[in-house]
Amino acid sequence: MSDQPENLMLVYLRRLDAKMDQIVDTLSDHGRRLTALEVAVSNLAATEASHYANTMLRIDGLSDRITRVERRLDLREEA
């Protein structure tokens, strides 16, 4: 080993470098997690839109059936 004392500036720079590496790793992890959340939210929105569209199709079908029943029972005036 050397008899010279280690340069304090180098010691602090190494510590700072190690801490910066930790911060970069943490930010990278947060970025991946945020992307996963964005995907999950967009999937929920797509599912909700799909459910709404299916519900509207069913309501339209029921409306057509009610119209036919009313016409057959002469409950509806023809326009």
PDB file of C-alpha atoms in Angstrom:
ATOM      1  CA  MET A   1       0.000   0.000   0.000  1.00  0.00           C
ATOM      2  CA  SER A   2       1.003   3.524  -0.557  1.00  0.00           C
ATOM      3  CA  ASP A   3       2.046   5.732   2.344  1.00  0.00           C
ATOM      4  CA  GLN A   4       0.297   8.713   0.739  1.00  0.00           C
ATOM      5  CA  PRO A   5      -3.142   9.640   2.069  1.00  0.00           C
ATOM      6  CA  GLU A   6      -5.961   9.130  -0.426  1.00  0.00           C
ATOM      7  CA  ASN A   7      -7.244  12.249  -2.116  1.00  0.00           C
ATOM      8  CA  LEU A   8     -10.473  13.284  -0.323  1.00  0.00           C
ATOM      9  CA  MET A   9     -11.889  14.696  -3.545  1.00  0.00           C
ATOM     10  CA  LEU A  10     -11.601  11.263  -5.176  1.00  0.00           C
ATOM     11  CA  VAL A  11     -13.273   9.620  -2.184  1.00  0.00           C
ATOM     12  CA  TYR A  12     -16.229  11.972  -2.387  1.00  0.00           C
ATOM     13  CA  LEU A  13     -16.482  11.644  -6.151  1.00  0.00           C
ATOM     14  CA  ARG A  14     -16.594   7.841  -5.857  1.00  0.00           C
ATOM     15  CA  ARG A  15     -19.349   8.056  -3.243  1.00  0.00           C
ATOM     16  CA  LEU A  16     -21.266  10.477  -5.419  1.00  0.00           C
ATOM     17  CA  ASP A  17     -20.843   8.167  -8.417  1.00  0.00           C
ATOM     18  CA  ALA A  18     -22.172   5.196  -6.416  1.00  0.00           C
ATOM     19  CA  LYS A  19     -25.202   7.204  -5.272  1.00  0.00           C
ATOM     20  CA  MET A  20     -25.871   8.400  -8.822  1.00  0.00           C
ATOM     21  CA  ASP A  21     -25.836   4.772 -10.016  1.00  0.00           C
ATOM     22  CA  GLN A  22     -28.475   3.948  -7.397  1.00  0.00           C
ATOM     23  CA  ILE A  23     -30.614   6.878  -8.511  1.00  0.00           C
ATOM     24  CA  VAL A  24     -30.368   5.847 -12.159  1.00  0.00           C
ATOM     25  CA  ASP A  25     -31.390   2.274 -11.272  1.00  0.00           C
ATOM     26  CA  THR A  26     -34.342   3.533  -9.223  1.00  0.00           C
ATOM     27  CA  LEU A  27     -35.517   5.866 -11.987  1.00  0.00           C
ATOM     28  CA  SER A  28     -35.222   3.094 -14.536  1.00  0.00           C
ATOM     29  CA  ASP A  29     -37.337   0.816 -12.331  1.00  0.00           C
ATOM     30  CA  HIS A  30     -39.937   3.558 -11.863  1.00  0.00           C
ATOM     31  CA  GLY A  31     -40.080   4.063 -15.616  1.00  0.00           C
ATOM     32  CA  ARG A  32     -40.822   0.371 -16.188  1.00  0.00           C
ATOM     33  CA  ARG A  33     -43.480   0.375 -13.496  1.00  0.00           C
ATOM     34  CA  LEU A  34     -45.108   3.520 -14.926  1.00  0.00           C
ATOM     35  CA  THR A  35     -45.225   1.922 -18.374  1.00  0.00           C
ATOM     36  CA  ALA A  36     -46.910  -1.138 -16.886  1.00  0.00           C
ATOM     37  CA  LEU A  37     -49.508   1.109 -15.229  1.00  0.00           C
ATOM     38  CA  GLU A  38     -50.146   2.956 -18.493  1.00  0.00           C
ATOM     39  CA  VAL A  39     -50.735  -0.340 -20.280  1.00  0.00           C
ATOM     40  CA  ALA A  40     -53.119  -1.505 -17.550  1.00  0.00           C
ATOM     41  CA  VAL A  41     -55.122   1.741 -17.661  1.00  0.00           C
ATOM     42  CA  SER A  42     -55.386   1.664 -21.448  1.00  0.00           C
ATOM     43  CA  ASN A  43     -56.569  -1.962 -21.272  1.00  0.00           C
ATOM     44  CA  LEU A  44     -59.218  -0.956 -18.747  1.00  0.00           C
ATOM     45  CA  ALA A  45     -60.375   1.878 -20.998  1.00  0.00           C
ATOM     46  CA  ALA A  46     -60.586  -0.457 -23.996  1.00  0.00           C
ATOM     47  CA  THR A  47     -62.542  -3.013 -21.959  1.00  0.00           C
ATOM     48  CA  GLU A  48     -64.948  -0.333 -20.752  1.00  0.00           C
ATOM     49  CA  ALA A  49     -65.522   0.895 -24.310  1.00  0.00           C
ATOM     50  CA  SER A  50     -66.122  -2.666 -25.456  1.00  0.00           C
ATOM     51  CA  HIS A  51     -68.664  -3.264 -22.683  1.00  0.00           C
ATOM     52  CA  TYR A  52     -70.451  -0.027 -23.588  1.00  0.00           C
ATOM     53  CA  ALA A  53     -70.613  -0.987 -27.268  1.00  0.00           C
ATOM     54  CA  ASN A  54     -71.952  -4.452 -26.437  1.00  0.00           C
ATOM     55  CA  THR A  55     -74.583  -2.955 -24.143  1.00  0.00           C
ATOM     56  CA  MET A  56     -75.713  -0.525 -26.828  1.00  0.00           C
ATOM     57  CA  LEU A  57     -76.001  -3.376 -29.352  1.00  0.00           C
ATOM     58  CA  ARG A  58     -78.182  -5.328 -26.950  1.00  0.00           C
ATOM     59  CA  ILE A  59     -80.371  -2.280 -26.257  1.00  0.00           C
ATOM     60  CA  ASP A  60     -80.799  -1.672 -29.998  1.00  0.00           C
ATOM     61  CA  GLY A  61     -81.812  -5.310 -30.463  1.00  0.00           C
ATOM     62  CA  LEU A  62     -84.332  -5.110 -27.631  1.00  0.00           C
ATOM     63  CA  SER A  63     -85.748  -1.896 -29.061  1.00  0.00           C
ATOM     64  CA  ASP A  64     -86.278  -3.587 -32.440  1.00  0.00           C
ATOM     65  CA  ARG A  65     -87.989  -6.562 -30.766  1.00  0.00           C
ATOM     66  CA  ILE A  66     -90.311  -4.284 -28.777  1.00  0.00           C
ATOM     67  CA  THR A  67     -91.208  -2.412 -31.940  1.00  0.00           C
ATOM     68  CA  ARG A  68     -92.126  -5.697 -33.692  1.00  0.00           C
ATOM     69  CA  VAL A  69     -94.231  -6.847 -30.727  1.00  0.00           C
ATOM     70  CA  GLU A  70     -96.061  -3.517 -30.594  1.00  0.00           C
ATOM     71  CA  ARG A  71     -96.713  -3.649 -34.335  1.00  0.00           C
ATOM     72  CA  ARG A  72     -98.076  -7.222 -34.155  1.00  0.00           C
ATOM     73  CA  LEU A  73    -100.380  -6.330 -31.264  1.00  0.00           C
ATOM     74  CA  ASP A  74    -101.457  -3.112 -32.983  1.00  0.00           C
ATOM     75  CA  LEU A  75    -100.161  -1.083 -30.057  1.00  0.00           C
ATOM     76  CA  ARG A  76     -98.078   1.175 -32.270  1.00  0.00           C
ATOM     77  CA  GLU A  77     -99.292   3.542 -34.887  1.00  0.00           C
ATOM     78  CA  GLU A  78     -97.462   3.274 -38.204  1.00  0.00           C
ATOM     79  CA  ALA A  79     -95.613   6.426 -39.087  1.00  0.00           C
TER      80      ALA A  79
END
